[in-house]
mmCIF file of C-alpha atoms in Angstrom:
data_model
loop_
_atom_site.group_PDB
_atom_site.id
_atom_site.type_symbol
_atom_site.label_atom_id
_atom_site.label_comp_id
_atom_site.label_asym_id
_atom_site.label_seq_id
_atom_site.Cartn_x
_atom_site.Cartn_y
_atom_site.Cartn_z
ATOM 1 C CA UNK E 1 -20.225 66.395 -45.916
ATOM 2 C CA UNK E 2 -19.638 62.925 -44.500
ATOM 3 C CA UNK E 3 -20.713 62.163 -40.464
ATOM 4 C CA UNK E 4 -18.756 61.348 -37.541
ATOM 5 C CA UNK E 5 -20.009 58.214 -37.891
ATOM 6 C CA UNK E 6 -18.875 57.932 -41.594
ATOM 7 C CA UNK E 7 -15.629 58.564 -40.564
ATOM 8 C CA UNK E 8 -15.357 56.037 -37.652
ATOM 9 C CA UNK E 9 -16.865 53.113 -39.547
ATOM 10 C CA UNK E 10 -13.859 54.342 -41.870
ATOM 11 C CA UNK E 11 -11.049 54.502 -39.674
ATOM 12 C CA UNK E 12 -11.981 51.701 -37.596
ATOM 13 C CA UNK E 13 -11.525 49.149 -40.676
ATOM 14 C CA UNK E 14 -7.945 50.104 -41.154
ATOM 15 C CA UNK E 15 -5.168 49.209 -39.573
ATOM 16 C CA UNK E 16 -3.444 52.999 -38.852
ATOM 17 C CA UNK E 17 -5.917 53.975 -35.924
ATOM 18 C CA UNK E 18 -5.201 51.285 -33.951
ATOM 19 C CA UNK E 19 -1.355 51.260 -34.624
ATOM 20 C CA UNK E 20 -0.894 55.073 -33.401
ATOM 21 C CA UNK E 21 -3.216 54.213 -30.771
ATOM 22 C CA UNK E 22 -0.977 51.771 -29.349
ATOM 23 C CA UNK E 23 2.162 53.886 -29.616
ATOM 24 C CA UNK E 24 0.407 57.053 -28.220
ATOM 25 C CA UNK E 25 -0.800 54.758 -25.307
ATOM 26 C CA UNK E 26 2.695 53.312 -24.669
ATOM 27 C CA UNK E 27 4.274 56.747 -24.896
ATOM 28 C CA UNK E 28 1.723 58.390 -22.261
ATOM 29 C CA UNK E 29 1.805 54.869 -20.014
ATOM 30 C CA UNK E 30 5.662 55.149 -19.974
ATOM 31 C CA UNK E 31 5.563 59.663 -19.129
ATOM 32 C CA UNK E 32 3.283 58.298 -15.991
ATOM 33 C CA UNK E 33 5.508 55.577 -15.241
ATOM 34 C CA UNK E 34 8.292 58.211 -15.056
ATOM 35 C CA UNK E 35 6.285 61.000 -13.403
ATOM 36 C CA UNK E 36 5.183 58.689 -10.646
ATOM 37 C CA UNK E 37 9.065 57.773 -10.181
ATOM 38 C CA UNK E 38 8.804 54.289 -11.326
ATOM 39 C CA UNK E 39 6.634 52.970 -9.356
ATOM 40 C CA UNK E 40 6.658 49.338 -10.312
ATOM 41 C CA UNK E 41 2.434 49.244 -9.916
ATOM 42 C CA UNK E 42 2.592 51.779 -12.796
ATOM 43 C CA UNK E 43 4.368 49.730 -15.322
ATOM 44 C CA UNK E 44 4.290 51.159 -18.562
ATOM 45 C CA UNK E 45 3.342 47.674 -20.273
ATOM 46 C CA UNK E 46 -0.075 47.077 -17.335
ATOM 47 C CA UNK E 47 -0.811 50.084 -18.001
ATOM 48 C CA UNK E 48 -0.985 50.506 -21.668
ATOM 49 C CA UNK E 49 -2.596 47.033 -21.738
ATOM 50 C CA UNK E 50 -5.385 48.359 -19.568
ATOM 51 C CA UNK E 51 -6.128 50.766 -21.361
ATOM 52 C CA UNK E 52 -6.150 49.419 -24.571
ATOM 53 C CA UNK E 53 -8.033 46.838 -23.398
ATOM 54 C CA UNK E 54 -10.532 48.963 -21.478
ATOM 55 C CA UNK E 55 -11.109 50.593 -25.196
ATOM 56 C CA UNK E 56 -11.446 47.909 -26.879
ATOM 57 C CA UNK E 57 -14.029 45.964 -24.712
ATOM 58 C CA UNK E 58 -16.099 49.565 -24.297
ATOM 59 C CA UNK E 59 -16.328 50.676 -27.453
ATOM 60 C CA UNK E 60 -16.740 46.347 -28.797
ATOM 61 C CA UNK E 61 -13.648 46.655 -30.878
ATOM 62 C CA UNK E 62 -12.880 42.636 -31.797
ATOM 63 C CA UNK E 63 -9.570 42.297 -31.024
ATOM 64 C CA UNK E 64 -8.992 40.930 -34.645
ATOM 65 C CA UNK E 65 -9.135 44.270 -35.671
ATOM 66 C CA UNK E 66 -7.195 45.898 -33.009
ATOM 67 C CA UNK E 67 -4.382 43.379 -33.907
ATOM 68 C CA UNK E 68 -4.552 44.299 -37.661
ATOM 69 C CA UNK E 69 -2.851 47.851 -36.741
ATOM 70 C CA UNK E 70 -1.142 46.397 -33.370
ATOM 71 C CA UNK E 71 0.430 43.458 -35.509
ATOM 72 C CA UNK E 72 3.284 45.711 -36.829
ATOM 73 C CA UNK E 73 5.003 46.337 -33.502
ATOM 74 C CA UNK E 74 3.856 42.799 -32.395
ATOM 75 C CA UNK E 75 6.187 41.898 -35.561
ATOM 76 C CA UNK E 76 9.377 43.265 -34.111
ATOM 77 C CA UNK E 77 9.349 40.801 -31.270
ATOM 78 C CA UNK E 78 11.428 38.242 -33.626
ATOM 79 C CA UNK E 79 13.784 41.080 -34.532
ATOM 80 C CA UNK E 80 14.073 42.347 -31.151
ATOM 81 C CA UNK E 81 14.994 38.484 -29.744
ATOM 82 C CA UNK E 82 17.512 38.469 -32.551
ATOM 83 C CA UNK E 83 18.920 42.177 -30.914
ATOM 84 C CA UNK E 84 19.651 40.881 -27.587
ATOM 85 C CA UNK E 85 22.854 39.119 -29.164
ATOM 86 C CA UNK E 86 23.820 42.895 -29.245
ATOM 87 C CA UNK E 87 24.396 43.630 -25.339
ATOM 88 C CA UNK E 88 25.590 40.428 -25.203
ATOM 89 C CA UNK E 89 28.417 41.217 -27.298
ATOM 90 C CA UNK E 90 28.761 44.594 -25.679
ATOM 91 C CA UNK E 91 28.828 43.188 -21.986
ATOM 92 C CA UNK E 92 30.760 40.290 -23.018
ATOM 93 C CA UNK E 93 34.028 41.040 -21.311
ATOM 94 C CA UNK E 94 32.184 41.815 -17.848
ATOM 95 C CA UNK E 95 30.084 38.682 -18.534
ATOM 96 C CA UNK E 96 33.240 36.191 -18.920
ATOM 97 C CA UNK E 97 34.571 36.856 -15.524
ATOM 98 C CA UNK E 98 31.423 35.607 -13.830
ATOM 99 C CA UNK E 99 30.356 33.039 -16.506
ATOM 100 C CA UNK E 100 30.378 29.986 -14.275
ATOM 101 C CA UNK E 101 27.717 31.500 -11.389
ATOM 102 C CA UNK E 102 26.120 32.722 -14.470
ATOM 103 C CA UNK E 103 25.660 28.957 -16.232
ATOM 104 C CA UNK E 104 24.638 27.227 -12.530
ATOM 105 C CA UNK E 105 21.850 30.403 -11.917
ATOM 106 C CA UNK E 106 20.678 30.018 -15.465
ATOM 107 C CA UNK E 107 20.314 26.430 -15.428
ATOM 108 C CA UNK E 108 18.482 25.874 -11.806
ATOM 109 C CA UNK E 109 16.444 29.052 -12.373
ATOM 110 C CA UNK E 110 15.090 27.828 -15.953
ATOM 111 C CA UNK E 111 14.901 24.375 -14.232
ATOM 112 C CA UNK E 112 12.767 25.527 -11.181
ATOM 113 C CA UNK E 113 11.235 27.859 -13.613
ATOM 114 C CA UNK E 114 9.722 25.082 -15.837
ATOM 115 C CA UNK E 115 9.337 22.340 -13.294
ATOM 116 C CA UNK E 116 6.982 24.741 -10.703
ATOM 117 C CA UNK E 117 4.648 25.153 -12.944
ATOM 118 C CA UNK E 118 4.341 21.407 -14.330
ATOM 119 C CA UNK E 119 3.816 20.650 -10.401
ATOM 120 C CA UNK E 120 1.868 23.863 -8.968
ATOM 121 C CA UNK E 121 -0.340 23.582 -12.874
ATOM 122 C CA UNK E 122 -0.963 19.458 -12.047
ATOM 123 C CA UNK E 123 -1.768 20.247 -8.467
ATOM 124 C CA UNK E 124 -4.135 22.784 -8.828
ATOM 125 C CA UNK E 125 -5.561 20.442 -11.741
ATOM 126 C CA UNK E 126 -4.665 22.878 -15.062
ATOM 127 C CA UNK E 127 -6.146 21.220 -18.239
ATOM 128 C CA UNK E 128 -3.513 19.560 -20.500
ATOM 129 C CA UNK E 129 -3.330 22.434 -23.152
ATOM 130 C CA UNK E 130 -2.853 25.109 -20.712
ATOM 131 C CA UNK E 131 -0.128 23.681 -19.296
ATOM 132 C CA UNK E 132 1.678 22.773 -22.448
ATOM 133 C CA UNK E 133 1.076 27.171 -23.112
ATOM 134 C CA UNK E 134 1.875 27.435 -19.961
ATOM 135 C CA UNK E 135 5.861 25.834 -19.239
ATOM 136 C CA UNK E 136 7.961 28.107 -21.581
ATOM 137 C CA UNK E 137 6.509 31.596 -19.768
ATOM 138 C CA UNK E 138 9.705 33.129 -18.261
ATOM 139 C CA UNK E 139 11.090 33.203 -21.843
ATOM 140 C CA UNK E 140 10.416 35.905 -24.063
ATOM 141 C CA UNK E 141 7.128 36.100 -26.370
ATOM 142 C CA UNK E 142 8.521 35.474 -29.185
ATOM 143 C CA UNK E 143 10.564 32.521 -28.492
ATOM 144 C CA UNK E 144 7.625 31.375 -26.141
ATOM 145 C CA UNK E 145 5.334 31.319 -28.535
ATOM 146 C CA UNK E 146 7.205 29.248 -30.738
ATOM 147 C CA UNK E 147 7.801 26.724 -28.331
ATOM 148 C CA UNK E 148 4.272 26.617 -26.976
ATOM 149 C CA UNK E 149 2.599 25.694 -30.581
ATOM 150 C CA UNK E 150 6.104 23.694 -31.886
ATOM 151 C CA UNK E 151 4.285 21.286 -28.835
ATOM 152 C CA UNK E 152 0.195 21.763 -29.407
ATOM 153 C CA UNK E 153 0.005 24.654 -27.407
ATOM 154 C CA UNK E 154 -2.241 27.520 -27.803
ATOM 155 C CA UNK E 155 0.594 30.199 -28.287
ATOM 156 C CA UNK E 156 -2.148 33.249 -27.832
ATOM 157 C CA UNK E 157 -2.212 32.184 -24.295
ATOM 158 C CA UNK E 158 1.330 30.873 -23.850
ATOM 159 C CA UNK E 159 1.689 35.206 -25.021
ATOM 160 C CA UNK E 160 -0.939 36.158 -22.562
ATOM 161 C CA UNK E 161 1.016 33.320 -19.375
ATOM 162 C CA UNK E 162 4.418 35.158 -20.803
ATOM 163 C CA UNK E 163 3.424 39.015 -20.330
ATOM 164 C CA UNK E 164 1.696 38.571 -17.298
ATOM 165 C CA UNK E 165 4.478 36.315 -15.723
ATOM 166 C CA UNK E 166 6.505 39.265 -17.003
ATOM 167 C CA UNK E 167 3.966 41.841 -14.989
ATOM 168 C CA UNK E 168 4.096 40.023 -12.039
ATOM 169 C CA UNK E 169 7.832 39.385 -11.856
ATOM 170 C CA UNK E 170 8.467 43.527 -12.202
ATOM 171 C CA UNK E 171 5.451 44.084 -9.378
ATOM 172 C CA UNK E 172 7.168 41.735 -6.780
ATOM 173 C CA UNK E 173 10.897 41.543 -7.638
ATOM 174 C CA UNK E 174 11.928 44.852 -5.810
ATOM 175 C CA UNK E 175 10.072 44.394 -2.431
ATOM 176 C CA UNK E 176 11.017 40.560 -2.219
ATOM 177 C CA UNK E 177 14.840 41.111 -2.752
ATOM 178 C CA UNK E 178 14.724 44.166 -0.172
ATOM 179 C CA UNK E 179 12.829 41.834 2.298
ATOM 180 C CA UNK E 180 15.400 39.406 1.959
ATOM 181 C CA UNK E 181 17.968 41.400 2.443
ATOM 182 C CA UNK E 182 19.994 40.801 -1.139
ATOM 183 C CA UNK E 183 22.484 43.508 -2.005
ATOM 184 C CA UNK E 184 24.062 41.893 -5.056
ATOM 185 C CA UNK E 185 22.501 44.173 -7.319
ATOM 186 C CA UNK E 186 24.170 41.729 -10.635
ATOM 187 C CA UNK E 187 22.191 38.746 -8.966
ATOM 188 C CA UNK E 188 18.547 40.553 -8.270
ATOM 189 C CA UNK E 189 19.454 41.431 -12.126
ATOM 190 C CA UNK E 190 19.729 38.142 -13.622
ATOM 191 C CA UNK E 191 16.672 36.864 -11.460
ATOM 192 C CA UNK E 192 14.464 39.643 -13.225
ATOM 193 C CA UNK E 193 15.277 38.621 -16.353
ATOM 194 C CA UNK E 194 15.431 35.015 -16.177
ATOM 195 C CA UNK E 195 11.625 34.941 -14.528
ATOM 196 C CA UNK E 196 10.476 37.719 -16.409
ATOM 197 C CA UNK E 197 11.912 38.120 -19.724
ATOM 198 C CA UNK E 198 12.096 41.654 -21.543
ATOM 199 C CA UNK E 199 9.338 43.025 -19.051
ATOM 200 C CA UNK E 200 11.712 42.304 -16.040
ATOM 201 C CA UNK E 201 14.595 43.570 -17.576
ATOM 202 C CA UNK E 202 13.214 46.519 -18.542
ATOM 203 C CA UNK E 203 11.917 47.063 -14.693
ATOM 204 C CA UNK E 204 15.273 45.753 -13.385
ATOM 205 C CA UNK E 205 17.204 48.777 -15.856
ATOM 206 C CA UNK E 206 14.902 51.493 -13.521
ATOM 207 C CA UNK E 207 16.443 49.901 -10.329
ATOM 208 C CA UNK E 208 20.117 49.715 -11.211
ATOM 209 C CA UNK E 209 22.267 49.867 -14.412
ATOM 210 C CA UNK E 210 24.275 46.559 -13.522
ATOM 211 C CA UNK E 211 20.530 45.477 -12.526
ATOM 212 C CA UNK E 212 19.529 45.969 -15.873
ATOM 213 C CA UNK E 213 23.055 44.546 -17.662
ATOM 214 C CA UNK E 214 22.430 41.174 -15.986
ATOM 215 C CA UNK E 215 18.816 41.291 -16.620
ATOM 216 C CA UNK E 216 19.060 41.828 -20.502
ATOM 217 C CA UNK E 217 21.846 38.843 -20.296
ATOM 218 C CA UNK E 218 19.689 36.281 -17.876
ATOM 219 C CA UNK E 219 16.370 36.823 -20.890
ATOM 220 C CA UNK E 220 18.948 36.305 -23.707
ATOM 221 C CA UNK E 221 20.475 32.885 -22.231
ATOM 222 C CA UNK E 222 16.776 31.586 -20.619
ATOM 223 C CA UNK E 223 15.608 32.441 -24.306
ATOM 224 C CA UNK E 224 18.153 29.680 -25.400
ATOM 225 C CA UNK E 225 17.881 27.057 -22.153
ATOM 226 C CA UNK E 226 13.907 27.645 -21.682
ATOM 227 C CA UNK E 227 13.513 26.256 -26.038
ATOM 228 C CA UNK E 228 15.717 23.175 -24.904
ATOM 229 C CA UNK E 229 13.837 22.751 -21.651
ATOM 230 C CA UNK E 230 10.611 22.805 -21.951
ATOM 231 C CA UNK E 231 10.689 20.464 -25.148
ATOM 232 C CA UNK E 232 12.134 18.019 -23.419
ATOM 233 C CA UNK E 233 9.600 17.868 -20.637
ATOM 234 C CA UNK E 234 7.056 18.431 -22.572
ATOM 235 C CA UNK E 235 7.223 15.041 -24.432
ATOM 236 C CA UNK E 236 9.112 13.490 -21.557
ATOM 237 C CA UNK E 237 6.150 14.081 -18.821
ATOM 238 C CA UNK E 238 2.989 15.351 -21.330
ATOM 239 C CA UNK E 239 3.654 13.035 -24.313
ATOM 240 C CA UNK E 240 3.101 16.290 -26.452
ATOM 241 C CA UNK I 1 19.644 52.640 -39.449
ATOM 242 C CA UNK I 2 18.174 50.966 -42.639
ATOM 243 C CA UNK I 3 20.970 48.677 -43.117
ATOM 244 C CA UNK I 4 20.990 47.893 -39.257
ATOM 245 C CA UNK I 5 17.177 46.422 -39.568
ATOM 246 C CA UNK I 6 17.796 44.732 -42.609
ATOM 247 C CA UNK I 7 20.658 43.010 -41.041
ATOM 248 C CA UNK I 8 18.370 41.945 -37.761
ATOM 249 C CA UNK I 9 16.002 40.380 -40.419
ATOM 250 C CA UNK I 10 18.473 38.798 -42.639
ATOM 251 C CA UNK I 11 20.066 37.305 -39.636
ATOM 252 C CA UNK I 12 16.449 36.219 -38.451
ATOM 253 C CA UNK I 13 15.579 34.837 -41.827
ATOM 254 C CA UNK I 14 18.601 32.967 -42.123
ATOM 255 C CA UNK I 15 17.755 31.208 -38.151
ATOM 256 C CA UNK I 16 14.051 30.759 -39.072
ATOM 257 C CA UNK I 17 14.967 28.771 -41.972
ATOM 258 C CA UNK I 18 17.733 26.735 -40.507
ATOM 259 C CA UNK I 19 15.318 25.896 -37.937
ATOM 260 C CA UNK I 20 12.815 24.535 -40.372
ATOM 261 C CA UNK I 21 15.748 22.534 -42.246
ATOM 262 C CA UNK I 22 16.950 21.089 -39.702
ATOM 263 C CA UNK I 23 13.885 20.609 -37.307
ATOM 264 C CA UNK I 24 16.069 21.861 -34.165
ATOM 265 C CA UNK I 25 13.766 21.921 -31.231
ATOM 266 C CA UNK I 26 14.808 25.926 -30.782
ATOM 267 C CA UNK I 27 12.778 28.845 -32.129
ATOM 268 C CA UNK I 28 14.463 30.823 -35.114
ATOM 269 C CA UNK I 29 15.172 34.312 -33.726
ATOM 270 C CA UNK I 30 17.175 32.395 -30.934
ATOM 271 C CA UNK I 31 19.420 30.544 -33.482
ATOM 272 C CA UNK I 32 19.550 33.940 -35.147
ATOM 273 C CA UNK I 33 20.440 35.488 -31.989
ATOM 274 C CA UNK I 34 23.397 32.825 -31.309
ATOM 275 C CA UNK I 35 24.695 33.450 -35.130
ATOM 276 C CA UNK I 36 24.391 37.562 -34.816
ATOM 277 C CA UNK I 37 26.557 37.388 -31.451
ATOM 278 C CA UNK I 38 28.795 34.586 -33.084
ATOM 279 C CA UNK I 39 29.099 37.191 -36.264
ATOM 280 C CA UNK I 40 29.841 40.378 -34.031
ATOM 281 C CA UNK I 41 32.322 38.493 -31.743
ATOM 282 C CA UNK I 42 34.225 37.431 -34.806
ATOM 283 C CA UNK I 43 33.812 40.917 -36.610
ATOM 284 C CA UNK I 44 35.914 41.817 -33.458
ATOM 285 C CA UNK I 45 38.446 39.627 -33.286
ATOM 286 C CA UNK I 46 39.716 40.566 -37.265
ATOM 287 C CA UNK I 47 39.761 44.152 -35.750
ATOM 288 C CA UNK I 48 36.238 44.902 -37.358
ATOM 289 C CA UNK I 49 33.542 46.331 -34.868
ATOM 290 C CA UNK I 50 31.992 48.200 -33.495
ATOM 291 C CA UNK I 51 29.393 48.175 -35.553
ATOM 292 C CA UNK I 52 27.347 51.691 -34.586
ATOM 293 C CA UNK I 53 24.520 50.835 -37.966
ATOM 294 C CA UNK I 54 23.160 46.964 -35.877
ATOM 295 C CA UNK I 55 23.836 48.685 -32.703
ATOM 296 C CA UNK I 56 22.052 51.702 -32.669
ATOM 297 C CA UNK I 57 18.724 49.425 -34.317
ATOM 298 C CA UNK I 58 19.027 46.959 -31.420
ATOM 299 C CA UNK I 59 19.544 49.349 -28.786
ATOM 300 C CA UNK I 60 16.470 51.163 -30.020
ATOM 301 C CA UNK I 61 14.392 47.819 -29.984
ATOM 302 C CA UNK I 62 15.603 47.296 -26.516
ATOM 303 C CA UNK I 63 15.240 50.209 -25.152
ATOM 304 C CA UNK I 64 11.322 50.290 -25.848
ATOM 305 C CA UNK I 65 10.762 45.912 -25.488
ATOM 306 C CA UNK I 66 7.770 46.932 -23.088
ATOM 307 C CA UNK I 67 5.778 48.077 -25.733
ATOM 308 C CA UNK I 68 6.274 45.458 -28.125
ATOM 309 C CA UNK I 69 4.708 42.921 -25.411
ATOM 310 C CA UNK I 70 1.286 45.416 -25.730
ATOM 311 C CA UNK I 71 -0.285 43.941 -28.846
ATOM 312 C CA UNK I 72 -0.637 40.555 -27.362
ATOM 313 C CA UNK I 73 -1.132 41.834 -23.912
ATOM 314 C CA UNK I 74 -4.056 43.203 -25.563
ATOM 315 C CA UNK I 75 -5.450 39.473 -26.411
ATOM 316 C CA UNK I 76 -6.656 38.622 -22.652
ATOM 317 C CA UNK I 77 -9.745 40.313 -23.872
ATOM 318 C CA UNK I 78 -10.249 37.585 -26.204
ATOM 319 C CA UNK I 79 -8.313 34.829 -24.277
ATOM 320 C CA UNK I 80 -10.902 35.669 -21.219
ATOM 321 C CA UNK I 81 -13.659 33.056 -22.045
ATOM 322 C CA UNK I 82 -10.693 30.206 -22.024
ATOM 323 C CA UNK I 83 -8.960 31.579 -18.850
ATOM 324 C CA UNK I 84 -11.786 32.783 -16.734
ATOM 325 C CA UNK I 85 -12.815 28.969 -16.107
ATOM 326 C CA UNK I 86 -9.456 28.477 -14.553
ATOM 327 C CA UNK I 87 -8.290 32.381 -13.276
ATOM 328 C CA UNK I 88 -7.902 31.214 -9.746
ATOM 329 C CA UNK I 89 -5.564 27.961 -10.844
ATOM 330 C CA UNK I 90 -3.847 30.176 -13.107
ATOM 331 C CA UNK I 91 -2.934 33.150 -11.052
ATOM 332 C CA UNK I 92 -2.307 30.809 -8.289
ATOM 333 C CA UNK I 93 0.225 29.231 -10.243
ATOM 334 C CA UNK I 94 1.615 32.621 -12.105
ATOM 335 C CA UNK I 95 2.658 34.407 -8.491
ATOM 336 C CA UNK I 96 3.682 31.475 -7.017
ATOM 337 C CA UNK I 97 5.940 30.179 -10.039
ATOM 338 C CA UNK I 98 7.441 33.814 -10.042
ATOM 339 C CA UNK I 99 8.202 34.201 -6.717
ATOM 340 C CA UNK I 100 9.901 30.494 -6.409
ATOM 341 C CA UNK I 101 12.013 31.154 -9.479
ATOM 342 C CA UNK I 102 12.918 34.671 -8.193
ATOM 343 C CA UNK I 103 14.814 33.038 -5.303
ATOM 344 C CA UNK I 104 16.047 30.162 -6.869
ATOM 345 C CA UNK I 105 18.030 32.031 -9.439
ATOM 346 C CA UNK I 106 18.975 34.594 -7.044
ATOM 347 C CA UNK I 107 20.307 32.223 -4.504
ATOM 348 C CA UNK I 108 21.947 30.252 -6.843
ATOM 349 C CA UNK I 109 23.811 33.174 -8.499
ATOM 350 C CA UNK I 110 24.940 34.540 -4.806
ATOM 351 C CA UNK I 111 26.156 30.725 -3.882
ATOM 352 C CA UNK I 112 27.792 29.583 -7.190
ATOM 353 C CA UNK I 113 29.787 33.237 -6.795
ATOM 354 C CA UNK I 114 30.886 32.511 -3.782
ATOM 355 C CA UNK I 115 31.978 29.636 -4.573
ATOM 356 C CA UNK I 116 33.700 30.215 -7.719
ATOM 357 C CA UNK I 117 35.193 33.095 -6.148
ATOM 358 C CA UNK I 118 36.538 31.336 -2.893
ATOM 359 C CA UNK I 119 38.075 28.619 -5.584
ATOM 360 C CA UNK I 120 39.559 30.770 -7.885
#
């Protein structure tokens, strides 16, 4: 008979505890998330990454080996970018009747959403590198990472800038739009998306369906402006 | 549902490596993403769609994105010697960048439909 300890220096080499360890986190983050009514400070994604975290820097997991299971849903990011053309599609005949407001919002939100952090990061003094990881984070991972080390970037961090721009954006974006008083539940939509990608669309779908519509279509067209953007003023203003 | 990934991937395989021809300055899942919607909108205009197989595997991506943000959520344990040096700057920067591109975009929408609406 093997020990315990047999069987954990087993397991832990291979990728399939730390896989079904990230889904069963997910699923119980996202039961709490619903329990507690949505409370945007229990957001399934802070929570799971807690958590998971939490675990791994306990029990001195290297997260090299946590990735080796985590890497296959990490995977789907590309595929899931690619899906977005599907609501898109869906939504399309809602989305043509407001198409102009949509194209001014998208381009001064990616605008603003780019430029305040080449003047907040060179203000505050942000080495080169981490602002270079740093521009593309209202777009989604996926497409942020690819941008980030297209342009020298460090795109671990651009995914860590990304998910917890994404974090933030869900925490504040319901109590700011109540305090100021907005109503226009497609516009507090496609704000949540366009600052905070998949992570604020998926918090702006708990608020309101049309919420949520404009959310998933605001992180599919930032996707698109954010890779042209940030290029551009990358090598314009960083010489990357 | 098999048919429905393998059509995400192809799709994403054929962006990735247009991207890499061509050296366009935009990732490969977006280029995919333009083609799949280009693909669907034309499937429906020769009287094709819907098309329940792609559907059904992109609504189930969607409907769980959260989770697929987790693995590399996960890396701020390792990223933590780089950022700690600079956490202040950084979340400085993170909250404030958030909140200023909240209300830009929302303002703008609200104003440009007005607009557009008193015009047309």
């Amino acid at each position: 008979m093997r020990s315990p300890v047999d069987l954990w220096v087993y397991l832990s080499t291979s990728p399939l505890i730390w896989l079904t360890l990230t889904l069963c986190t997910w699923i119980a983050a996202s039961a709490l998330s619903v329990r507690l009514k949505r409370h945007p400070l229990v957001n399934p994604v802070l929570t799971s990454i807690v958590v998971l975290s939490v675990l791994m820097t306990v029990f001195d997991i290297p997260y090299e080996k946590f990735f080796a299971g985590a890497q296959f849903v990490h995977f789907l990011l590309g595929p899931a970018t690619v899906a977005i053309a599907v609501p898109l599609y869906r939504q399309w005949d809602e989305v043509k009747t407001v198409l102009a407001p949509i194209g001014v919002a998208l381009l001064a939100g990616s605008l603003v959403a780019v430029a305040s952090v080449m003047i907040l990061g060179w203000l505050v003094g942000l080495p080169r590198e981490m602002l270079i990881s740093f521009l593309p984070k209202s777009a989604t991972a996926g497409v942020a990472m690819a941008i980030s080390s297209s342009l020298g970037g460090n795109p671990s961090l651009t995914a860590v800038l990304v998910i917890l721009t994404g974090i933030t954006g869900a925490l504040i974006v319901t109590p700011m739009m109540n305090r100021m008083g907005i109503r226009d539940y497609a516009a507090r939509g496609f704000a949540a998306g366009l600052t905070s990608h998949g992570i604020g669309t998926a918090r702006a779908y708990e608020v309101d369906a049309t919420a949520g519509l404009f959310a998933g279509i605001a992180m599919a067209l930032n996707a698109i402006a954010t890779s042209i953007i940030v290029p551009l003023v990358a090598r314009l203003l960083l010489g990357a | 549902m098999l048919r429905g990934i393998a059509a995400l991937l192809f799709f994403q395989l054929i962006g990735e490596s247009l991207v890499f021809l061509t050296k366009l300055p935009v990732p490969g899942p977006v280029v995919a993403l333009v083609l799949l919607f280009c693909a669907l909108q034309l499937g429906r205009s020769m009287g094709r769609g819907p098309f329940p197989r792609i559907e059904g595997v992109a609504e189930a991506l969607l409907a769980n994105l959260g989770l697929l943000f987790v693995p590399a959520g996960v890396g701020i344990v390792s990223l933590w010697g780089v950022m700690r040096s600079e956490a202040g700057p950084i979340a400085l920067v993170l909250v404030a960048s958030a909140i200023i591109t909240l209300a830009a975009t929302v303002w703008t929408f609200i104003a440009a439909r007005r607009y557009f609406d008193r015009k047309g």
